[in-house]
Amino acid sequence: MRTLLVSLISCVLLPGEAAIGQSRPLAGPDVRQIYDRLLPQIEQIPIFDHHAHPGFYDDTDVDAMAAPPGSSAFRERNDNPELIAASKALFGYPYDDLSAEHTKWLVEKKAELRKSRGVGYFSDILDKLNIEQGVANRAMMADYLDPKRFVWVFFSDSFLWPFDNTKERARNPDEEVYIPLQEKMLHRWMKQEGIAKLPPTFSAYLSFVTRTLEDNQKKGAIGEKFEVAYFRPATFSDPSREQAATIYKKYAAGGVPTEQEYRTFQDYVFRYLVREGGRLQLPVHIHSAVGIGDYFNISQGNIFNFENILRDPRYSTTTFVMLHGGYPYERQAIWLAAAKNVYMDSSFMELAMYPAEFKESLKIWLETFPDKITFGSDCFPYNAALGAEESYWLGVHSARAALTAALAEMISADEVSEGRALELARAYLHDNAVAIYHGKVH
Ligand SMILES: [Zn+2]
């Protein structure tokens, strides 16, 4: 009650705020008007893109894994007419369809700009969309991305797969694609650290892991990312170091671990990486939504399986960024952001849902922990014609429209003033994410 009184008083005293009465259950007829007034102001807010995969289609470093052939949800298919609008806006695409003959024009136009603009190519795309700076979540950074505009988040999953993965690969056709790529990534880290084969002891393995994180940070990385739910259940037990060391000793030189042994080893190493993320101030980004491919296990990959990690006081100095907001459980998952070190990122949600629906999810987020939510485009080069460029456009336009619509309804229903709504918009599009990195991004 005392807290309520104090906040009521501070509400009354806030300068420049119009008085707001009791909130109303229905938005008024002025929603459209408010939306039209707000949108140009929200378009003016420079974005920090908290999750994206910028790069060219023929660049294999865009991700540490690859998309297996599988079904795509309706809006993510190549025939989405919104992608034509994106190509028109970004490249002046002169056609109204994406026929093979016409997309040739687009592919050639991009190749020409790529040649003439060099490192400016992707910065130009950011400029067109008013993105000030953005994350490049990539296997390795690309020399064609300007480091002033793109900051690196690398992948940490591969440290979980050092043994003979014959059994892990055979679980389903998707793992047959994913796991060899994890092996490849691990070998790249080993090469980076000057290691020809797995270290003989577990403590030497863990120092190799730490050295990799530290060296990546020196190269400019601002965070480490896991997409672990693609490869195994997201439930992590709490084994001792001795348990993990025994398994390492048994299999480092060869042999196929049982599933239980592998999981126990991985549970320890995952927790180790989370702890190191805290020590190094390297926020931990975690894929927390449904995934691509036909075999992604939704119940085992469910964001709530991470709850024991997120709520563990031992990791209170680690910052967690839950990528894709736990979608399709985002409306419940926002409550995980109650923990002061847990943030929810809406990337991919704005691509999976049309703005009319994304607006509803965003509104619940804005009404619950508006200071803990961040924007990400999750752009990705899908094919030669439909690239990261078009998905940047789709992500940014969808999110700005949905954000404006959500705030317009909140203003109309007397939940927030227009001034406060614009503050919330800046927080979501820019300020909340930037504050996580202590001056390393802007
Ligand atoms: Zn992504």
XYZ file of N, CA, C and O in Angstrom, residues 296-371:
304
model
N 12.201 -29.958 -35.019
C 12.419 -29.173 -33.807
C 11.406 -29.611 -32.761
O 10.204 -29.607 -33.011
N 11.890 -29.998 -31.577
C 10.994 -30.501 -30.537
C 10.483 -29.341 -29.681
O 11.198 -28.797 -28.847
N 9.227 -28.968 -29.926
C 8.692 -27.743 -29.312
C 8.586 -27.876 -27.794
O 8.934 -26.956 -27.065
N 8.146 -29.037 -27.308
C 7.989 -29.151 -25.853
C 9.352 -29.191 -25.159
O 9.536 -28.592 -24.111
N 10.329 -29.848 -25.778
C 11.657 -29.918 -25.146
C 12.442 -28.617 -25.310
O 13.360 -28.348 -24.547
N 12.095 -27.838 -26.347
C 12.801 -26.580 -26.585
C 12.100 -25.385 -25.955
O 12.588 -24.259 -26.029
N 10.947 -25.629 -25.355
C 10.125 -24.616 -24.698
C 10.964 -23.722 -23.767
O 11.755 -24.209 -22.968
N 10.734 -22.416 -23.854
C 11.513 -21.446 -23.063
C 11.481 -21.732 -21.562
O 12.440 -21.473 -20.846
N 10.384 -22.314 -21.083
C 10.275 -22.536 -19.632
C 11.224 -23.623 -19.144
O 11.484 -23.723 -17.948
N 11.758 -24.417 -20.077
C 12.774 -25.393 -19.675
C 14.062 -24.717 -19.215
O 14.882 -25.332 -18.542
N 14.245 -23.447 -19.603
C 15.446 -22.715 -19.184
C 15.246 -22.039 -17.815
O 16.152 -21.392 -17.303
N 14.044 -22.162 -17.264
C 13.712 -21.346 -16.088
C 14.647 -21.605 -14.908
O 15.034 -20.682 -14.194
N 15.040 -22.875 -14.703
C 15.920 -23.153 -13.553
C 17.287 -22.482 -13.717
O 17.952 -22.165 -12.738
N 17.706 -22.247 -14.947
C 18.968 -21.530 -15.188
C 18.742 -20.031 -14.963
O 19.507 -19.369 -14.259
N 17.669 -19.507 -15.553
C 17.410 -18.059 -15.490
C 17.178 -17.581 -14.060
O 17.504 -16.448 -13.721
N 16.564 -18.445 -13.247
C 16.206 -18.027 -11.872
C 17.249 -18.478 -10.850
O 17.004 -18.407 -9.659
N 18.373 -18.988 -11.320
C 19.389 -19.498 -10.399
C 20.241 -18.332 -9.893
O 20.920 -17.670 -10.688
N 20.198 -18.053 -8.587
C 20.947 -16.895 -8.072
C 22.452 -16.971 -8.345
O 23.127 -15.940 -8.370
N 22.984 -18.174 -8.596
C 24.415 -18.278 -8.915
C 24.743 -17.572 -10.233
O 25.892 -17.235 -10.505
N 23.729 -17.376 -11.094
C 23.987 -16.732 -12.390
C 23.426 -15.307 -12.426
O 23.154 -14.767 -13.498
N 23.255 -14.710 -11.245
C 22.607 -13.392 -11.219
C 23.484 -12.312 -11.870
O 22.990 -11.250 -12.233
N 24.789 -12.596 -12.059
C 25.622 -11.589 -12.729
C 25.710 -11.853 -14.238
O 26.386 -11.128 -14.952
N 25.058 -12.896 -14.710
C 25.003 -13.149 -16.157
C 23.748 -12.482 -16.716
O 22.668 -12.649 -16.167
N 23.904 -11.735 -17.804
C 22.736 -11.152 -18.462
C 22.241 -12.125 -19.525
O 23.023 -12.572 -20.370
N 20.969 -12.456 -19.465
C 20.369 -13.372 -20.448
C 19.475 -12.590 -21.405
O 18.644 -11.785 -20.969
N 19.641 -12.847 -22.687
C 18.755 -12.261 -23.692
C 18.008 -13.426 -24.344
O 18.615 -14.244 -25.044
N 16.725 -13.520 -24.056
C 15.943 -14.648 -24.570
C 15.423 -14.282 -25.965
O 14.403 -13.587 -26.113
N 16.169 -14.740 -26.975
C 15.853 -14.381 -28.356
C 14.507 -14.984 -28.779
O 14.196 -16.116 -28.432
N 13.749 -14.214 -29.522
C 12.446 -14.605 -30.068
C 11.395 -14.769 -28.971
O 10.328 -15.340 -29.209
N 11.717 -14.284 -27.767
C 10.710 -14.141 -26.700
C 9.930 -15.386 -26.329
O 8.821 -15.291 -25.801
N 10.488 -16.568 -26.609
C 9.787 -17.792 -26.230
C 8.621 -18.141 -27.151
O 7.860 -19.068 -26.872
N 8.481 -17.413 -28.260
C 7.379 -17.621 -29.202
C 7.218 -19.107 -29.545
O 8.209 -19.770 -29.781
N 6.047 -19.697 -29.544
C 4.712 -19.091 -29.409
C 4.192 -18.988 -27.971
O 2.988 -18.891 -27.767
N 5.090 -18.993 -26.997
C 4.666 -18.847 -25.590
C 5.018 -17.464 -25.051
O 5.204 -17.281 -23.859
N 5.159 -16.493 -25.967
C 5.701 -15.186 -25.565
C 4.822 -14.464 -24.549
O 5.319 -13.681 -23.758
N 3.535 -14.740 -24.576
C 2.646 -13.981 -23.685
C 2.772 -14.435 -22.233
O 2.480 -13.692 -21.315
N 3.212 -15.674 -22.034
C 3.513 -16.140 -20.675
C 4.982 -15.822 -20.337
O 5.313 -15.468 -19.215
N 5.836 -15.975 -21.363
C 7.282 -15.900 -21.128
C 7.745 -14.527 -20.646
O 8.785 -14.419 -20.006
N 6.978 -13.473 -20.924
C 7.397 -12.132 -20.500
C 7.634 -12.088 -18.985
O 8.469 -11.328 -18.498
N 6.969 -12.976 -18.247
C 7.139 -12.972 -16.783
C 8.513 -13.464 -16.369
O 8.929 -13.250 -15.231
N 9.231 -14.134 -17.257
C 10.614 -14.524 -16.933
C 11.496 -13.286 -16.788
O 12.531 -13.319 -16.127
N 11.081 -12.189 -17.433
C 11.861 -10.950 -17.369
C 11.720 -10.261 -16.011
O 12.300 -9.203 -15.786
N 10.977 -10.877 -15.105
C 10.917 -10.352 -13.733
C 12.307 -10.379 -13.109
O 12.661 -9.507 -12.321
N 13.115 -11.401 -13.460
C 14.487 -11.463 -12.944
C 15.272 -10.298 -13.544
O 15.198 -10.062 -14.753
N 16.022 -9.585 -12.718
C 16.627 -8.329 -13.191
C 17.640 -8.538 -14.320
O 17.908 -7.644 -15.098
N 18.198 -9.751 -14.438
C 19.211 -10.024 -15.460
C 18.644 -10.732 -16.691
O 19.398 -11.224 -17.520
N 17.315 -10.794 -16.812
C 16.705 -11.495 -17.954
C 15.945 -10.507 -18.847
O 15.100 -9.752 -18.363
N 16.284 -10.527 -20.135
C 15.640 -9.659 -21.125
C 14.925 -10.506 -22.168
O 15.360 -11.621 -22.475
N 13.855 -9.961 -22.724
C 13.132 -10.657 -23.779
C 13.342 -9.907 -25.091
O 13.147 -8.693 -25.157
N 13.739 -10.635 -26.123
C 13.984 -10.026 -27.429
C 12.912 -10.524 -28.398
O 12.616 -11.716 -28.436
N 12.338 -9.604 -29.165
C 11.178 -9.967 -29.983
C 11.536 -10.383 -31.408
O 10.649 -10.545 -32.236
N 12.844 -10.565 -31.698
C 13.196 -10.914 -33.072
C 12.485 -12.184 -33.508
O 12.177 -13.043 -32.676
N 12.244 -12.298 -34.796
C 11.525 -13.401 -35.432
C 10.015 -13.351 -35.173
O 9.231 -13.656 -36.063
N 9.598 -12.925 -33.955
C 8.160 -12.835 -33.684
C 7.480 -11.922 -34.696
O 6.388 -12.197 -35.169
N 8.176 -10.805 -35.041
C 7.560 -9.840 -35.957
C 7.593 -10.334 -37.397
O 6.942 -9.760 -38.258
N 8.351 -11.416 -37.652
C 8.335 -12.022 -38.989
C 7.342 -13.179 -39.035
O 6.679 -13.403 -40.042
N 7.231 -13.904 -37.939
C 6.329 -15.058 -37.896
C 4.874 -14.613 -37.859
O 4.000 -15.248 -38.434
N 4.630 -13.510 -37.153
C 3.259 -12.999 -37.038
C 3.104 -11.764 -37.915
O 4.043 -10.988 -38.049
N 1.916 -11.554 -38.443
C 1.630 -10.293 -39.127
C 1.475 -9.210 -38.058
O 1.168 -9.517 -36.896
N 1.665 -7.936 -38.451
C 1.598 -6.869 -37.441
C 0.315 -6.875 -36.611
O 0.353 -6.569 -35.418
N -0.817 -7.252 -37.219
C -2.077 -7.218 -36.477
C -2.021 -8.134 -35.261
O -2.602 -7.837 -34.211
N -1.321 -9.244 -35.377
C -1.213 -10.193 -34.273
C -0.008 -9.874 -33.373
O -0.105 -9.959 -32.150
N 1.088 -9.493 -33.997
C 2.296 -9.153 -33.215
C 1.999 -7.994 -32.258
O 2.508 -7.945 -31.139
N 1.127 -7.085 -32.721
C 0.711 -5.953 -31.883
C 0.164 -6.433 -30.533
O 0.449 -5.858 -29.489
N -0.599 -7.511 -30.554
C -1.204 -8.029 -29.316
C -0.120 -8.521 -28.358
O -0.173 -8.276 -27.157
N 0.868 -9.244 -28.906
C 1.945 -9.765 -28.058
C 2.788 -8.623 -27.486
O 3.139 -8.609 -26.311
N 3.096 -7.680 -28.369
C 3.931 -6.562 -27.954
C 3.228 -5.734 -26.878
O 3.853 -5.234 -25.936
N 1.911 -5.633 -26.999
C 1.145 -4.844 -26.032
C 1.236 -5.477 -24.636
O 1.451 -4.786 -23.644
N 1.108 -6.785 -24.593
C 1.247 -7.461 -23.289
C 2.646 -7.236 -22.726
O 2.826 -6.976 -21.539
N 3.643 -7.285 -23.587
C 5.024 -7.042 -23.132
C 5.175 -5.609 -22.606
O 5.765 -5.379 -21.566
N 4.626 -4.656 -23.374
C 4.736 -3.241 -22.980
C 3.997 -2.976 -21.681
O 4.371 -2.094 -20.906
N 2.944 -3.747 -21.452
C 2.148 -3.541 -20.233
C 2.719 -4.304 -19.038
O 2.208 -4.185 -17.934
N 3.747 -5.128 -19.276
C 4.265 -5.963 -18.182
C 5.668 -5.526 -17.752
O 5.842 -5.035 -16.644
N 6.673 -5.696 -18.627
C 8.043 -5.253 -18.301
C 8.622 -4.455 -19.474
O 9.516 -4.933 -20.184
N 8.100 -3.237 -19.699
C 8.540 -2.471 -20.879
C 10.024 -2.117 -20.853
O 10.606 -1.807 -21.883
N 10.619 -2.191 -19.672
C 12.041 -1.855 -19.533
C 12.934 -3.066 -19.800
O 14.155 -2.966 -19.731
